[in-house]
mmCIF file of C-alpha atoms in Angstrom:
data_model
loop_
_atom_site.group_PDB
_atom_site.id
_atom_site.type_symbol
_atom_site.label_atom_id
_atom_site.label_comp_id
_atom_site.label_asym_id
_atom_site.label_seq_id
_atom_site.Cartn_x
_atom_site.Cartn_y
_atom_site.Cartn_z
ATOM 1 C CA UNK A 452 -80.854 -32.175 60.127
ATOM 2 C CA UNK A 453 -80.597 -30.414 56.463
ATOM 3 C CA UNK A 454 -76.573 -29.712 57.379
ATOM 4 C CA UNK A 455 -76.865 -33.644 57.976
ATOM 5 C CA UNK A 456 -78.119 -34.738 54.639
ATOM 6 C CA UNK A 457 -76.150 -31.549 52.940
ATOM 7 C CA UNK A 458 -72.759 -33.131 54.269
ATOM 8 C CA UNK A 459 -73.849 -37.074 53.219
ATOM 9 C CA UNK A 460 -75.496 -35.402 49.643
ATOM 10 C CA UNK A 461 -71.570 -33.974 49.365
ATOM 11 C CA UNK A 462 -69.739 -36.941 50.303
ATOM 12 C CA UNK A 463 -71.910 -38.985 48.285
ATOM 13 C CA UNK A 464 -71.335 -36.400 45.370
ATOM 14 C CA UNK A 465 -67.660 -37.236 45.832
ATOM 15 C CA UNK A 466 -67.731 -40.577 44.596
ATOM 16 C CA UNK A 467 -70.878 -40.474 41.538
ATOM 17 C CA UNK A 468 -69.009 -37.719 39.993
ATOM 18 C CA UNK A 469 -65.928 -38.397 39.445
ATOM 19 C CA UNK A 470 -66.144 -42.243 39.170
ATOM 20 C CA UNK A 471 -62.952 -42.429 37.485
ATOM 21 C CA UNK A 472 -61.686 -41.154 40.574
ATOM 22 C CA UNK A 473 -62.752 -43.308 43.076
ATOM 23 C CA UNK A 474 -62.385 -46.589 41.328
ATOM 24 C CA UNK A 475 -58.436 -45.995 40.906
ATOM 25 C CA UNK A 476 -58.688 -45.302 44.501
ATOM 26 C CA UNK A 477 -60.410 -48.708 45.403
ATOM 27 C CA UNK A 478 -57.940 -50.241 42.801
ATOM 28 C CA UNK A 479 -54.897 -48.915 44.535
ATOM 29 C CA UNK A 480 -55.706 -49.685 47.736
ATOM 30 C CA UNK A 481 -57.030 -53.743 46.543
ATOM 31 C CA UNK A 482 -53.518 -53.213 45.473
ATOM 32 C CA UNK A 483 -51.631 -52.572 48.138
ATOM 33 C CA UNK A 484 -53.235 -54.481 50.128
ATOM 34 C CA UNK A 485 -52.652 -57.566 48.315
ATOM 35 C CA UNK A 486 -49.249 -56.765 48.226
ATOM 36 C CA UNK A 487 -49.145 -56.405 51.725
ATOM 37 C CA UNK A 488 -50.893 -59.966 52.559
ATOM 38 C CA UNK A 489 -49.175 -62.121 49.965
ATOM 39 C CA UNK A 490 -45.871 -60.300 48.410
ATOM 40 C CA UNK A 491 -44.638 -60.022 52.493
ATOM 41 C CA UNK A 492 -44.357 -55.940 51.611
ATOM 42 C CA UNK A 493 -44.032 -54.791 55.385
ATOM 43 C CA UNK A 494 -46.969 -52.534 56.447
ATOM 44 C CA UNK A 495 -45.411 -48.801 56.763
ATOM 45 C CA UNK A 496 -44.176 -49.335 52.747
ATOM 46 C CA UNK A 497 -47.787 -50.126 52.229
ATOM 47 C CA UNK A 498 -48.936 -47.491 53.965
ATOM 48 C CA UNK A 499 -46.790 -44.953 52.504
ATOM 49 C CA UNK A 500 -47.958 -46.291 49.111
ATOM 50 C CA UNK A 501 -51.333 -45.727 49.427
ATOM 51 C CA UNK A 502 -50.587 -42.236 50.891
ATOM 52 C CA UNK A 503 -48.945 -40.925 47.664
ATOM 53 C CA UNK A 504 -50.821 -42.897 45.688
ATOM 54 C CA UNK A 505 -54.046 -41.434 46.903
ATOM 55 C CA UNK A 506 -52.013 -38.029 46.239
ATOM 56 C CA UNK A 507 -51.160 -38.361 42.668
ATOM 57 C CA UNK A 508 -54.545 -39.723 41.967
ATOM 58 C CA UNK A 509 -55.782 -36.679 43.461
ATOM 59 C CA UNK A 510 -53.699 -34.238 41.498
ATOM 60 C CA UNK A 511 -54.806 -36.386 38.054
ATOM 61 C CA UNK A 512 -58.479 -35.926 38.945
ATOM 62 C CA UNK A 513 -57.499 -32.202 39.801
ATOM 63 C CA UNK A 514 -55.517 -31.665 36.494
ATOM 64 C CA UNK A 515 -58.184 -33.477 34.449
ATOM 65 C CA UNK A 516 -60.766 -31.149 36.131
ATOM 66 C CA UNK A 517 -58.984 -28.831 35.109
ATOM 67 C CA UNK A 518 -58.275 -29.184 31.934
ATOM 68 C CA UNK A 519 -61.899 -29.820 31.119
ATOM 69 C CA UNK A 520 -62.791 -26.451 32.295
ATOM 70 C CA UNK A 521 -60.250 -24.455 30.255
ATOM 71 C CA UNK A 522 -61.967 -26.157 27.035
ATOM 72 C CA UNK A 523 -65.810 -24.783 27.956
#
């Protein structure tokens, strides 16, 4: 049961601490998915979007990260 609430406490981590993080996640995806629905863009182009998307996001939040460490 601890590994349980261990694995939630760390998933739940993911989101509080870097909120910067996951709102340009939620952001990108409202995105794409709007474009999806009403610009007619076809559903792999979408999906491919939000794949690197997700991926550069990732490597800013990584970068920032660690930048902020090299200063102290």
């Amino acid at each position: 049961m601890n590994a349980i609430k261990a694995v939630l406490a760390e998933l739940i981590g993911l989101f509080i601490d870097d909120g910067a993080l996951a709102l340009a996640a939620v952001v990108l995806i409202a995105a794409v998915a709007a474009a999806v629905r009403w610009a007619g863009l076809p559903g792999l182009d979408g999906a491919l979007l939000i794949l690197f998307g997700c991926l550069l996001i990732l490597a800013e939040s990584l970068w920032r990260a660690a930048r902020a460490r090299r200063r102290g």
